[in-house]
Short mmCIF file of C-alpha atoms and ligand atoms in Angstrom, two decimals:
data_model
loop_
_atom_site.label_atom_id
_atom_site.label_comp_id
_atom_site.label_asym_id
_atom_site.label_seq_id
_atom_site.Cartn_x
_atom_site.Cartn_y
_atom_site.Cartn_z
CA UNK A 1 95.76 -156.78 113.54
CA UNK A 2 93.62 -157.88 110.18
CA UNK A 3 91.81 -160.90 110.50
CA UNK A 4 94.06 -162.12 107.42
CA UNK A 5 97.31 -161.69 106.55
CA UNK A 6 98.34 -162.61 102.78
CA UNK A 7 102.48 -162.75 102.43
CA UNK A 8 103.73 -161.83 98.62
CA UNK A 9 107.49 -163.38 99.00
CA UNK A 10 110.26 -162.11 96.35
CA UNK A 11 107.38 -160.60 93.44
CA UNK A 12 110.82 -158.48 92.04
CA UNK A 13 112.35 -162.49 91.59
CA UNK A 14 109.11 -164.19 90.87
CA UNK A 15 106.84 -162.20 88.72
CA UNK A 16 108.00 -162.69 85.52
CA UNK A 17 104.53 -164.23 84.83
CA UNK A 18 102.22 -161.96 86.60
CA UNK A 19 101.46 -164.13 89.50
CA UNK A 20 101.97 -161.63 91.52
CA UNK A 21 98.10 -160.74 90.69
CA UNK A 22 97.15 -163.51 92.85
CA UNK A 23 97.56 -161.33 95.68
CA UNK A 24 94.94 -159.05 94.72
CA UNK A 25 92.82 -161.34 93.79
CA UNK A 26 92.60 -163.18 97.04
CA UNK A 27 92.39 -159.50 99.08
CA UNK A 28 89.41 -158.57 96.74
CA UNK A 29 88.02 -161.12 97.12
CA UNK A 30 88.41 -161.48 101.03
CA UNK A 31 87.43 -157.93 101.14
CA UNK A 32 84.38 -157.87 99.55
CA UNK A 33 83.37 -160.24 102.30
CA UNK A 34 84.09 -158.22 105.31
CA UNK A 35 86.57 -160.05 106.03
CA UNK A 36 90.03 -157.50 106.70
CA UNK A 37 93.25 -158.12 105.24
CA UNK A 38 96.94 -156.74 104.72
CA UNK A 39 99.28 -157.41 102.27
CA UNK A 40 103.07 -157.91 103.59
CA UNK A 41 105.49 -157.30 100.72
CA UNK A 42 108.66 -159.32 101.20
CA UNK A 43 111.76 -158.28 99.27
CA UNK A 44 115.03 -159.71 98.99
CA UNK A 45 116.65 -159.45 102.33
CA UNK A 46 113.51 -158.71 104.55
CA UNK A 47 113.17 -161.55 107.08
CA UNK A 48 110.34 -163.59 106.34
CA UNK A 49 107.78 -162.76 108.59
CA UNK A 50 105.92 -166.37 110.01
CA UNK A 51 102.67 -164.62 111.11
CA UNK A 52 101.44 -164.60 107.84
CA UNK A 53 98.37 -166.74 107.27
CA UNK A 54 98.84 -167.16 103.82
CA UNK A 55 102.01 -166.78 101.79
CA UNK A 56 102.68 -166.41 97.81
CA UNK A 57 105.40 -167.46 95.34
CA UNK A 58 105.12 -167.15 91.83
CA UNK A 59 107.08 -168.36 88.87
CA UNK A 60 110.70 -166.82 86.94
CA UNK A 61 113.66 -167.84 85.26
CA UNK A 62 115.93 -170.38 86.45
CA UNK A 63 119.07 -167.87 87.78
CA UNK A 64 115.90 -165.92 89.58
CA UNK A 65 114.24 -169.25 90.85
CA UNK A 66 117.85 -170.06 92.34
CA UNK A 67 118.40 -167.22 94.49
CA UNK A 68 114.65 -167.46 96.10
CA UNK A 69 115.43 -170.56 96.79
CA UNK A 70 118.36 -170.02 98.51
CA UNK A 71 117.44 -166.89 100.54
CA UNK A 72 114.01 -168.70 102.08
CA UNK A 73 116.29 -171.62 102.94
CA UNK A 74 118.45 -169.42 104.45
CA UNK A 75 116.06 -167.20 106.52
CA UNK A 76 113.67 -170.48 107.31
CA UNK A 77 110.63 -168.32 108.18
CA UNK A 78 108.83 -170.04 105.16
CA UNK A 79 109.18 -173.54 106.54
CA UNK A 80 108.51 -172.13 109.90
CA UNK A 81 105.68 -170.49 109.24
CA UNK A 82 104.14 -173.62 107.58
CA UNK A 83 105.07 -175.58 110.35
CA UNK A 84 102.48 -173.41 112.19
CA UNK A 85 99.83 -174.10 109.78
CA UNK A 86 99.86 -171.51 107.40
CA UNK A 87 98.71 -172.50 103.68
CA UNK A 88 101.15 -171.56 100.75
CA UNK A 89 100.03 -171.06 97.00
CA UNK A 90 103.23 -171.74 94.77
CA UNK A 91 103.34 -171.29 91.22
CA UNK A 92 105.73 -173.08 88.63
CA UNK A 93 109.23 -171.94 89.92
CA UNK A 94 107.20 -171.13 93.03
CA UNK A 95 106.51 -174.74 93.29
CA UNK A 96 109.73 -176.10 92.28
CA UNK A 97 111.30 -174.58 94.68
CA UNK A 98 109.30 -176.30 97.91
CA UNK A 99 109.78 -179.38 96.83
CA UNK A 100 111.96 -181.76 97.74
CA UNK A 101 114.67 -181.53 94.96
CA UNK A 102 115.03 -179.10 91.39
CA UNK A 103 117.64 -177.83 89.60
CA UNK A 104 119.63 -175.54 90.11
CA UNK A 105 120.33 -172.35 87.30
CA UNK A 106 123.03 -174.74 86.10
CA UNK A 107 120.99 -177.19 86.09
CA UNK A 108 122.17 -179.35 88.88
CA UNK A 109 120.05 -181.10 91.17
CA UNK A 110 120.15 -179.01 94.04
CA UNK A 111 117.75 -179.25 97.41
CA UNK A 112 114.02 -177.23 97.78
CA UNK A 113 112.63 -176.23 100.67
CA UNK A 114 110.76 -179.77 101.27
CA UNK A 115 107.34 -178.24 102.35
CA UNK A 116 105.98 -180.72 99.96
CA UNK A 117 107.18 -184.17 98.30
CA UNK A 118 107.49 -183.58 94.79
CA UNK A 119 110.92 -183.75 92.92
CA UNK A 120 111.33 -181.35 89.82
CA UNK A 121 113.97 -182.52 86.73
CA UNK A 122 114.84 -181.10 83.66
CA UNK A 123 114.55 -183.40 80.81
CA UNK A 124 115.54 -183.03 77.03
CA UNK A 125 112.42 -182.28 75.64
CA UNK A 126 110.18 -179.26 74.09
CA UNK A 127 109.51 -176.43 77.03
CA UNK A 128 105.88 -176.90 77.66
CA UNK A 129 104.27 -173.62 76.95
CA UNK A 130 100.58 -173.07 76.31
CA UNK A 131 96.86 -173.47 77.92
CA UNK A 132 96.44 -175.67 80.47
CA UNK A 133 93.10 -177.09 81.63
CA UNK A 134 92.90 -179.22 84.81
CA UNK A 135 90.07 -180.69 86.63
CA UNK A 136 90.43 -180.60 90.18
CA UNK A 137 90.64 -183.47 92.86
CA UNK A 138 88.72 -182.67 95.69
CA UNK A 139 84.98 -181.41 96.34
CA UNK A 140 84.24 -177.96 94.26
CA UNK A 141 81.43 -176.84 92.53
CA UNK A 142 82.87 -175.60 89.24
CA UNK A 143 85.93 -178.25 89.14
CA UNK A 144 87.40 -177.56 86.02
CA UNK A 145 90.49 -174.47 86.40
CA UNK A 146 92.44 -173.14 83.61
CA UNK A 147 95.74 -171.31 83.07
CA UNK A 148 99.10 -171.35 81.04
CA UNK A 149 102.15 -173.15 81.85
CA UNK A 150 105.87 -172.30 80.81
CA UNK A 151 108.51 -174.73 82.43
CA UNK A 152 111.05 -176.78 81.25
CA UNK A 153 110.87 -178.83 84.58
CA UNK A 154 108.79 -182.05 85.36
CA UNK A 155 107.59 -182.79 88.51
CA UNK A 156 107.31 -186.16 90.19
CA UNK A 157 105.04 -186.72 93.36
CA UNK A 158 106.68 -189.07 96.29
CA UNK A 159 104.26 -192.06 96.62
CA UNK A 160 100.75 -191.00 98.17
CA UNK A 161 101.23 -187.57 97.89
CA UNK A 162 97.77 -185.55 96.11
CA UNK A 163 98.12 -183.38 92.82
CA UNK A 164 95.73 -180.42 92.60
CA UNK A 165 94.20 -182.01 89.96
CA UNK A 166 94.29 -184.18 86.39
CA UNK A 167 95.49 -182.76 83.15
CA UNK A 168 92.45 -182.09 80.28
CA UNK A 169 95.07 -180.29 77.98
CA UNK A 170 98.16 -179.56 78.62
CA UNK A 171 101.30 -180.92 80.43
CA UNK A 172 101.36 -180.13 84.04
CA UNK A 173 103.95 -182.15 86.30
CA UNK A 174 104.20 -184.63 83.39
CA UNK A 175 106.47 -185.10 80.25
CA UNK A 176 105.22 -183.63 76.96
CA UNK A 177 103.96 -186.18 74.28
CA UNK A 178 104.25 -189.18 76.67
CA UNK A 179 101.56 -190.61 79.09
CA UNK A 180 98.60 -188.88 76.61
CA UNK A 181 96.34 -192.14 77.58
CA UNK A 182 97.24 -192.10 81.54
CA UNK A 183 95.63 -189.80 84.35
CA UNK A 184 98.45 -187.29 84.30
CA UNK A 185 98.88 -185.23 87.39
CA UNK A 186 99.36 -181.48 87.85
CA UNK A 187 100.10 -179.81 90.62
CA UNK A 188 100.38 -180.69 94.15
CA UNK A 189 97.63 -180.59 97.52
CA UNK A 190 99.67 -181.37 100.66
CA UNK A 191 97.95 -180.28 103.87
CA UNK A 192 97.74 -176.51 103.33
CA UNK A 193 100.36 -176.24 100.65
CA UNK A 194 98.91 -175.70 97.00
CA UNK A 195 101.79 -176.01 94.20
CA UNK A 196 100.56 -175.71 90.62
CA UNK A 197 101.98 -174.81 87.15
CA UNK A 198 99.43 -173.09 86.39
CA UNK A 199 100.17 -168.95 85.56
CA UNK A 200 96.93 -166.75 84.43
CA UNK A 201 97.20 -164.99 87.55
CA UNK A 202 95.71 -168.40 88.52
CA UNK A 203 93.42 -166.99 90.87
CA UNK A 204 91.79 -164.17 88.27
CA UNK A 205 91.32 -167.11 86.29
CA UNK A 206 89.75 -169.36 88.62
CA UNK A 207 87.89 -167.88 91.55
CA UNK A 208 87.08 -170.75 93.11
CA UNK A 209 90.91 -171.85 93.11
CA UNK A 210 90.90 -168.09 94.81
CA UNK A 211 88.27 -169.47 97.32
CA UNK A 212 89.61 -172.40 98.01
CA UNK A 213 93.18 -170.51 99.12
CA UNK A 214 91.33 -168.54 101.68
CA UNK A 215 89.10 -171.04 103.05
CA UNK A 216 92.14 -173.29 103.57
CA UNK A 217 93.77 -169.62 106.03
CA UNK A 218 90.64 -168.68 107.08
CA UNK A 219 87.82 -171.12 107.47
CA UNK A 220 84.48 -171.40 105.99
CA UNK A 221 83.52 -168.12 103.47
CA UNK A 222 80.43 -166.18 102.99
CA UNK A 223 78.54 -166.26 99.58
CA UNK A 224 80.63 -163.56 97.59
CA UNK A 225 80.26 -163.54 93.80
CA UNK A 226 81.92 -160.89 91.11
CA UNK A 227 79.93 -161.68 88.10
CA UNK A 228 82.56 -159.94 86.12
CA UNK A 229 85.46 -162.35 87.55
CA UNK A 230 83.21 -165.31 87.07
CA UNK A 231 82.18 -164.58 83.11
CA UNK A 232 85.79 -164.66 82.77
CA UNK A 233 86.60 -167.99 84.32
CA UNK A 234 83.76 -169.37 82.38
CA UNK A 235 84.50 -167.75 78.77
CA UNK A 236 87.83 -169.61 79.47
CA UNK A 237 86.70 -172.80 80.43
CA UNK A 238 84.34 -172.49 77.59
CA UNK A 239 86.85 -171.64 74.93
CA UNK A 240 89.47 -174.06 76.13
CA UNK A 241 87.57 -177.07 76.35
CA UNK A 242 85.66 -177.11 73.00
N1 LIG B 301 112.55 -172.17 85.73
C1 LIG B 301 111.46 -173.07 85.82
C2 LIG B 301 111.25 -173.95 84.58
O1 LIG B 301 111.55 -173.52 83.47
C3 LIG B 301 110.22 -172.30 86.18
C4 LIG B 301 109.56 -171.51 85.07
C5 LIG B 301 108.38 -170.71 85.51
O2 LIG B 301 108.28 -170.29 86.66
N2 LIG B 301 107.44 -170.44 84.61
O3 LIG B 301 110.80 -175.06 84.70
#
């Protein structure tokens, strides 16, 4: 058995925005420090296997988002695994979907898998598409990660409960145009459950965000550095924030 086991749920429904990438990512990057890893590819109707040590959702369209939804409610292996302490990386319709609440492809507010507190509306206002920049909350060297969002939801946090990080540019979980002078929050940190907005792959963007994922399954890493991954994070950093 690998020391690791990364779990890429639904990538057919959820990889409309290449997050499925974060999958490699994270196995390079475990791999280049010794550390031995498998990939389980879950496809609509496979059970949901809860060995996994770290499991992956990505973002897609609403109708796409819906039937995820209902199919790891259904099989439970999600919330089971997490139960047993395994950390989750969501992205946008990713991390809709384990909230609490979202809406449904007709846009009714239907339940999420409530690994985390966060409730998701739709609101009558511009989709929020572009960069996003976000400075993270916790300890990091290199706080600052960067992506691009696409979502027409907003996402609330239930009282106490940790974003990722704070919005530079960008929306995040907020609504477009309002709150410009407030700390506005993206993303959520919940015990081992990471939701974000934030596409890119995230974790090609931002190693460290990539680190931080298998620290959280795995424990403390070895030094590991892949100058060419890191010139990229920084050149967008670099660009974003001037
Ligand atoms: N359907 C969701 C929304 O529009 C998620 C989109 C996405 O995953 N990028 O808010």
């Amino acid at each position: 058995m690998s020391a690791l086991t990364i779990v890429r749920l639904y990538h057919d429904l959820l990889g409309t925005y290449g997050d499925q990438g974060n999958a490699e990512v994270l196995m390079h990057r475990a791999r280049g420090r010794g550390i031995e890893v498998e990939l389980l590819e879950v496809t609509p109707g496979d059970a949901v296997p809860t060995q996994g040590d770290i499991y992956l959702l990505g973002g897609g369209e609403d109708g796409p988002q819906t039937v995820a939804l209902e199919m790891l409610a259904k099989d439970g292996g999600l919330n089971r695994a997490v139960d047993s302490g395994a950390t989750v990386f969501a992205v946008c319709a990713g991390f809709q979907l384990i909230g609490a609440t979202l809406p449904n492809s007709q846009g009714l507010a239907i339940d999420g898998l409530g690994l985390v507190d966060v409730e998701t509306i739709y609101r009558d206002v511009p989709r929020s598409v572009g960069e996003l920049v976000i400075t993270f909350n916790g300890d990091m060297q290199e706080p600052i990660l960067t992506g691009f969002e696409n979502h027409q939801g907003h996402t609330r946090l239930g009282f106490g409960v940790q974003p990722l990080g704070s919005v530079i540019s960008g929306v995040g979980n907020g609504v477009p145009g309002r709150d410009a002078e407030c700390v506005r929050p993206e993303g959520v940190l919940q015990g081992k459950v990471i939701g974000t907005y934030l596409h890119g792959p995230a974790c090609a963007r931002n190693p460290q965000l990539a680190d931080l994922i298998l620290e959280s399954a795995y424990g403390e890493l070895s030094q590991y550095s892949d100058e060419f991954a890191e010139a990229f994070a920084a050149e967008r950093r670099t660009t974003l924030l001037r």
